[in-house]
Coordinates of C-alpha atoms in Angstrom, one line a residue:
X11 CA 68.6 4.0 -34.9
X12 CA 68.0 7.0 -32.7
X13 CA 65.2 9.4 -33.7
X14 CA 65.7 13.1 -34.1
X15 CA 63.8 14.9 -31.3
X16 CA 60.6 16.6 -32.5
X17 CA 61.8 20.0 -31.2
X18 CA 64.9 19.8 -33.3
X19 CA 62.9 18.9 -36.4
X20 CA 60.6 21.9 -35.7
X21 CA 63.6 24.1 -35.4
X22 CA 65.1 22.9 -38.7
X23 CA 61.8 23.4 -40.4
X24 CA 61.5 26.9 -39.1
X25 CA 65.0 27.7 -40.3
X26 CA 64.2 26.4 -43.8
X27 CA 60.9 28.3 -43.9
X28 CA 62.5 31.5 -42.8
X29 CA 65.3 31.1 -45.3
X30 CA 62.7 30.4 -48.1
X31 CA 60.6 33.4 -47.1
X32 CA 63.7 35.6 -47.1
X33 CA 64.6 34.4 -50.6
X34 CA 61.1 35.0 -51.9
X35 CA 61.1 38.6 -50.5
X36 CA 64.5 39.2 -52.2
X37 CA 63.3 37.8 -55.5
X38 CA 60.1 39.9 -55.3
X39 CA 62.1 43.0 -54.6
X40 CA 64.5 42.3 -57.4
X41 CA 61.6 41.7 -59.9
X42 CA 60.0 44.9 -58.7
X43 CA 63.2 46.9 -59.1
X44 CA 63.7 45.6 -62.7
X45 CA 60.1 46.6 -63.6
X46 CA 60.7 50.0 -62.0
X47 CA 63.9 50.5 -64.0
X48 CA 62.4 49.3 -67.2
X49 CA 59.4 51.7 -66.8
X50 CA 61.6 54.7 -66.2
X51 CA 64.0 53.7 -69.0
X52 CA 61.0 53.5 -71.4
X53 CA 59.5 56.8 -70.3
X54 CA 62.9 58.6 -70.5
X55 CA 63.8 57.3 -73.9
X56 CA 60.3 58.2 -75.2
X57 CA 61.0 61.7 -73.9
X58 CA 64.4 61.7 -75.6
X59 CA 62.7 60.7 -78.9
X60 CA 60.1 63.4 -78.6
X61 CA 62.7 66.1 -77.8
X62 CA 64.9 65.0 -80.8
X63 CA 61.9 64.9 -83.1
X64 CA 60.2 68.1 -82.2
X65 CA 62.9 70.4 -80.7
X66 CA 65.9 69.8 -82.9
X67 CA 68.1 68.6 -80.0
X68 CA 70.5 65.7 -80.4
X69 CA 71.8 63.3 -77.8
X70 CA 75.4 63.2 -78.9
X71 CA 77.8 60.3 -77.9
X72 CA 79.8 62.7 -75.7
X73 CA 76.7 63.9 -73.9
X74 CA 75.4 60.3 -73.4
X75 CA 78.8 59.2 -72.1
X76 CA 78.9 62.1 -69.6
X77 CA 75.4 61.1 -68.3
X78 CA 76.4 57.4 -68.1
X79 CA 79.5 58.2 -66.2
X80 CA 77.8 60.5 -63.8
X81 CA 75.0 58.0 -63.1
X82 CA 77.5 55.2 -62.3
X83 CA 80.2 57.2 -60.4
X84 CA 78.0 59.6 -58.4
X85 CA 74.6 57.9 -58.2
X86 CA 75.8 54.3 -58.2
X87 CA 73.8 52.8 -61.1
X88 CA 73.7 53.2 -64.9
X89 CA 69.9 52.8 -64.8
X90 CA 69.8 56.5 -63.6
X91 CA 71.3 57.8 -66.8
X92 CA 68.2 58.0 -69.1
X93 CA 66.6 60.8 -67.2
X94 CA 69.9 62.6 -67.3
X95 CA 69.7 62.3 -71.1
X96 CA 66.4 64.1 -71.0
X97 CA 67.6 66.9 -68.7
X98 CA 70.7 67.5 -70.8
X99 CA 68.7 67.7 -74.0
X100 CA 66.2 70.2 -72.6
X101 CA 69.0 72.3 -71.0
X102 CA 71.4 72.0 -74.0
X103 CA 74.3 70.9 -71.8
X104 CA 75.2 68.5 -68.9
X105 CA 75.1 69.8 -65.4
X106 CA 76.3 68.1 -62.3
X107 CA 73.9 67.9 -59.4
X108 CA 70.8 66.7 -61.3
X109 CA 68.5 64.2 -59.5
X110 CA 67.1 61.6 -62.0
X111 CA 63.4 60.9 -61.5
X112 CA 63.9 57.2 -60.7
X113 CA 66.8 58.0 -58.3
X114 CA 64.4 60.4 -56.5
X115 CA 61.6 57.7 -56.5
X116 CA 63.8 54.8 -55.5
X117 CA 66.3 56.4 -53.1
X118 CA 65.4 59.9 -52.0
X119 CA 61.8 60.4 -51.0
X120 CA 61.4 57.0 -49.2
X121 CA 64.2 58.0 -46.9
X122 CA 63.9 61.8 -46.4
X123 CA 60.1 61.7 -45.9
X124 CA 60.3 59.2 -43.1
X125 CA 58.2 56.6 -44.8
X126 CA 55.1 58.8 -44.5
X127 CA 54.9 60.1 -48.0
X128 CA 51.8 58.2 -48.9
X129 CA 49.9 60.1 -46.2
X130 CA 49.4 62.9 -48.7
X131 CA 47.5 60.5 -51.0
X132 CA 44.6 60.7 -48.7
X133 CA 42.9 63.9 -49.8
X134 CA 40.3 63.7 -47.1
X135 CA 43.0 63.9 -44.5
X136 CA 44.7 67.1 -45.6
X137 CA 42.7 69.6 -43.6
X138 CA 43.1 67.7 -40.4
X139 CA 46.9 67.5 -40.9
X140 CA 47.6 71.0 -42.2
X141 CA 44.8 72.9 -40.5
X142 CA 44.7 75.5 -43.2
X143 CA 41.9 77.6 -44.6
X144 CA 43.5 77.8 -48.0
X145 CA 41.8 74.5 -49.0
X146 CA 38.6 74.8 -51.1
X147 CA 37.2 71.8 -49.2
X148 CA 33.5 72.0 -48.3
X149 CA 32.8 68.3 -47.4
X150 CA 34.2 64.8 -47.1
X151 CA 33.1 61.3 -47.6
X152 CA 34.5 58.7 -45.1
X153 CA 33.5 55.1 -44.7
X154 CA 29.9 55.7 -45.9
X155 CA 29.3 58.9 -44.0
X156 CA 29.2 62.4 -45.5
X157 CA 30.7 65.3 -43.4
X158 CA 30.9 69.0 -43.7
X159 CA 34.3 70.8 -43.6
X160 CA 34.2 70.7 -39.7
X161 CA 33.6 66.9 -39.9
X162 CA 30.0 67.1 -38.7
X163 CA 27.9 64.4 -40.3
X164 CA 25.5 65.7 -43.0
X165 CA 23.2 64.4 -45.7
X166 CA 24.3 64.4 -49.3
X167 CA 21.3 66.7 -50.0
X168 CA 22.9 69.3 -47.7
X169 CA 25.7 69.8 -50.2
X170 CA 23.6 72.2 -52.3
X171 CA 23.3 74.6 -49.4
X172 CA 27.0 74.3 -48.6
X173 CA 27.9 75.0 -52.2
X174 CA 25.5 78.0 -52.5
X175 CA 23.1 76.3 -54.9
X176 CA 22.4 73.0 -56.6
X177 CA 23.9 74.2 -59.9
X178 CA 27.3 74.9 -58.3
X179 CA 29.9 72.6 -59.7
X180 CA 31.9 70.6 -57.2
X181 CA 35.0 68.4 -57.6
X182 CA 35.0 65.0 -55.9
X183 CA 38.6 63.7 -55.5
X184 CA 39.0 60.1 -54.4
X185 CA 41.6 59.2 -51.8
X186 CA 44.6 57.9 -53.7
X187 CA 43.9 59.9 -56.8
X188 CA 46.7 61.6 -58.7
X189 CA 47.6 63.3 -61.9
X190 CA 44.0 64.3 -62.6
X191 CA 42.7 60.7 -62.4
X192 CA 40.1 59.7 -59.8
X193 CA 38.4 63.1 -60.1
X194 CA 34.8 63.9 -61.0
X195 CA 33.1 67.2 -61.6
X196 CA 29.4 67.2 -60.6
X197 CA 26.8 69.8 -59.8
X198 CA 26.0 69.9 -56.1
X199 CA 22.3 69.1 -56.6
X200 CA 23.2 66.0 -58.6
X201 CA 25.3 64.4 -55.9
X202 CA 23.4 61.6 -54.2
X203 CA 24.1 58.8 -51.8
X204 CA 24.7 56.4 -54.7
X205 CA 27.1 58.9 -56.3
X206 CA 29.2 59.1 -53.1
X207 CA 29.0 55.4 -52.5
X208 CA 30.4 54.7 -55.9
X209 CA 33.4 57.0 -55.4
X210 CA 34.2 56.0 -51.8
X211 CA 36.4 58.0 -49.5
X212 CA 37.0 61.4 -51.0
X213 CA 37.2 65.2 -50.5
X214 CA 34.5 67.4 -52.0
X215 CA 35.9 70.8 -53.1
X216 CA 34.3 74.0 -54.4
X217 CA 35.4 74.9 -58.0
X218 CA 38.0 77.7 -58.0
X219 CA 37.5 80.8 -60.1
X220 CA 41.0 81.4 -61.4
X221 CA 42.7 84.8 -61.7
X222 CA 41.9 86.7 -64.9
X223 CA 45.5 86.3 -66.0
X224 CA 45.1 82.6 -66.4
X225 CA 41.8 83.0 -68.2
X226 CA 43.8 84.8 -70.9
X227 CA 46.0 81.8 -71.3
X228 CA 43.3 79.0 -71.1
X229 CA 39.8 79.2 -69.7
X230 CA 37.6 76.2 -68.9
X231 CA 40.1 74.6 -66.5
X232 CA 42.0 76.0 -63.5
X233 CA 45.7 76.6 -64.0
X234 CA 47.8 75.2 -61.2
X235 CA 51.2 76.0 -59.8
X236 CA 53.4 73.1 -58.8
X237 CA 55.7 74.5 -56.1
X238 CA 58.4 72.2 -54.6
X239 CA 59.6 73.0 -51.1
X240 CA 62.5 71.3 -49.2
X241 CA 63.9 71.1 -45.7
X242 CA 67.7 71.3 -45.4
X243 CA 69.8 69.7 -42.7
X244 CA 69.4 72.6 -40.4
X245 CA 65.6 72.3 -40.6
X246 CA 65.2 75.4 -42.8
X247 CA 62.4 75.4 -45.4
X248 CA 62.6 77.0 -48.8
X249 CA 61.1 76.5 -52.2
X250 CA 63.4 75.1 -54.9
X251 CA 61.3 74.7 -58.0
X252 CA 58.1 75.8 -59.6
X253 CA 56.2 75.5 -62.8
X254 CA 52.7 76.4 -64.2
X255 CA 50.4 73.6 -65.4
X256 CA 47.8 74.6 -68.0
X257 CA 44.9 72.6 -69.3
X258 CA 44.1 72.0 -73.0
X259 CA 40.9 72.7 -74.9
X260 CA 37.9 70.6 -74.0
X261 CA 39.3 69.5 -70.6
X262 CA 37.4 70.4 -67.3
X263 CA 40.6 70.2 -65.2
X264 CA 44.3 70.0 -65.7
X265 CA 45.5 66.4 -66.3
X266 CA 49.2 65.5 -66.3
X267 CA 48.9 63.4 -69.5
X268 CA 47.2 66.3 -71.4
X269 CA 48.6 69.6 -70.3
X270 CA 51.1 72.3 -70.9
X271 CA 53.9 72.9 -68.4
X272 CA 55.8 76.2 -68.2
X273 CA 58.8 76.6 -65.9
X274 CA 58.9 79.6 -63.5
X275 CA 62.4 81.0 -63.8
X276 CA 62.7 83.5 -60.9
X277 CA 61.3 84.4 -57.5
X278 CA 59.0 87.0 -59.0
X279 CA 57.2 84.4 -61.0
X280 CA 58.4 85.1 -64.5
X281 CA 57.6 82.3 -67.0
X282 CA 60.1 80.6 -69.2
X283 CA 59.7 81.6 -72.8
X284 CA 58.8 78.0 -73.7
X285 CA 56.2 75.6 -72.5
X286 CA 56.1 71.8 -73.0
X287 CA 53.4 69.4 -73.9
X288 CA 53.4 65.8 -72.7
X289 CA 55.7 64.6 -75.5
X290 CA 58.3 67.2 -74.4
X291 CA 57.5 69.2 -77.4
X292 CA 58.5 72.8 -76.9
X293 CA 56.1 75.6 -77.6
X294 CA 56.6 79.5 -77.5
X295 CA 52.9 79.9 -76.9
X296 CA 49.9 77.8 -75.6
X297 CA 49.2 75.4 -78.6
X298 CA 45.4 75.9 -78.3
X299 CA 45.1 79.7 -77.6
X300 CA 48.3 81.2 -78.9
X301 CA 49.1 83.0 -75.6
X302 CA 52.8 83.8 -75.7
X303 CA 54.8 82.8 -72.5
X304 CA 57.7 85.2 -72.9
X305 CA 58.1 88.0 -70.4
X306 CA 54.9 87.1 -68.5
X307 CA 54.7 87.0 -64.8
X308 CA 52.5 85.0 -62.5
X309 CA 50.3 87.2 -60.3
X310 CA 50.5 86.4 -56.6
X311 CA 53.5 84.2 -57.0
X312 CA 55.4 85.4 -54.0
X313 CA 52.4 84.9 -51.8
X314 CA 52.0 81.4 -53.3
X315 CA 55.5 80.3 -52.4
X316 CA 55.3 81.9 -49.0
X317 CA 52.1 80.0 -48.3
X318 CA 53.7 76.7 -49.3
X319 CA 56.8 77.4 -47.2
X320 CA 54.7 78.2 -44.2
X321 CA 52.6 75.1 -44.6
X322 CA 55.8 73.0 -44.9
X323 CA 57.1 74.5 -41.7
X324 CA 53.9 73.3 -39.9
X325 CA 54.6 69.7 -40.9
X326 CA 58.4 69.2 -40.8
X327 CA 58.1 65.4 -41.0
X328 CA 58.7 65.7 -44.7
X329 CA 61.9 66.9 -46.3
X330 CA 60.4 67.5 -49.8
X331 CA 56.8 68.3 -50.7
X332 CA 55.2 69.2 -54.0
X333 CA 52.3 71.6 -53.6
X334 CA 49.5 72.2 -56.1
X335 CA 48.0 75.7 -55.7
X336 CA 45.9 78.1 -57.7
X337 CA 45.5 81.9 -57.6
X338 CA 41.8 82.8 -57.5
X339 CA 39.9 85.8 -58.9
X340 CA 40.4 87.6 -55.6
X341 CA 44.2 87.1 -55.6
X342 CA 43.9 84.4 -52.8
X343 CA 46.2 81.4 -52.8
X344 CA 44.1 78.2 -52.8
X345 CA 45.7 74.9 -51.9
X346 CA 44.4 72.1 -54.1
X347 CA 46.6 69.2 -52.8
X348 CA 50.0 68.3 -51.5
X349 CA 52.3 65.4 -52.6
X350 CA 55.1 63.8 -50.6
X351 CA 55.1 60.4 -52.3
X352 CA 57.3 60.8 -55.3
X353 CA 56.3 64.3 -56.1
X354 CA 57.2 65.0 -59.7
X355 CA 60.6 66.7 -60.0
X356 CA 61.7 65.7 -63.5
X357 CA 60.2 68.7 -65.4
X358 CA 61.7 71.2 -63.0
X359 CA 65.1 69.4 -63.1
X360 CA 65.1 69.5 -66.9
X361 CA 63.8 73.1 -67.2
X362 CA 65.5 75.0 -64.4
X363 CA 67.7 72.4 -62.5
X364 CA 69.7 71.3 -60.8
X365 CA 67.1 72.4 -58.2
X366 CA 68.3 70.4 -55.2
X367 CA 71.9 71.2 -54.7
X368 CA 73.4 71.2 -51.2
X369 CA 70.9 68.8 -49.8
X370 CA 73.2 65.7 -50.0
X371 CA 70.6 63.6 -51.8
X372 CA 73.2 62.0 -54.0
X373 CA 74.9 60.5 -50.9
X374 CA 71.7 58.6 -50.0
X375 CA 72.7 55.9 -52.4
X376 CA 74.9 54.5 -49.7
X377 CA 72.0 53.8 -47.4
X378 CA 69.9 52.4 -50.3
X379 CA 72.4 49.7 -51.3

């Protein structure tokens, strides 16, 4: 009996191994996709329940069918329908052109941001990339070394002088942090080598004194504007959505899971008459202070949007960016951070959308199949 040559056996083994690895990758991707869909379905249906409970809206069979049909026929999968339910309930009607949050996360930003979106998760890298003085950064921690804002090595004890005194509060934001998590507020004089070693790579930012207008709404935490800018097919940059995020009582900074969001309805910065808490409960005034939102206008809003558009132009590798900015006591725009890895669009889509018409994002489903 003739023996199979060793080289042929090795080739067969390699083929089997390659096939097995490919099957494992496909299985892992499939499992990950199901988990992603289940997470978004759970979050969207929880939002639907909150809206129906608190706001008096109802997801009628006709509205649900309209969303289901649109998700399948235009976006390619029924799994995109639940966020359309949310948008329709907030809006009071169905509108074509909405981008469901999970369609944006699965299909849109991974393609239009050239696979670089997670770059913005590295807070310590922002100044190097954007080269803007709008950041409140005073120092950085990288791989066990502390640097000033010009990336000259310093000692942790130097932070007091940089901050203007040891009692000055500073915010330490860990690389990879988001939604208010991974943030610590510490007096400059209390920051030690051990403190920084425990946090790891991070940006150290001076606390912002917010404009007096925002103090009237809620003091104790800095109100932030989320401004979403986009690049169209001709390379032109514009902002498409914006809303105000406000803290709650007894919070030192705005946290996504415990905040009030108020849509901005025009280019002059006028607030929507209603704000929403995390359960999508609608409020005509801040629930902790009673500040009424109707007919109020954000100071410095045009300057804020112009700043974000200009910064986006300086980094055209991204087609969509969510900017978190504040307006300080001296009317200056202060950039807190930028987000290009699944920047949150669902609130803007629900409150003022569809915000992204004409960009062709719905057609990206074909490349994602």
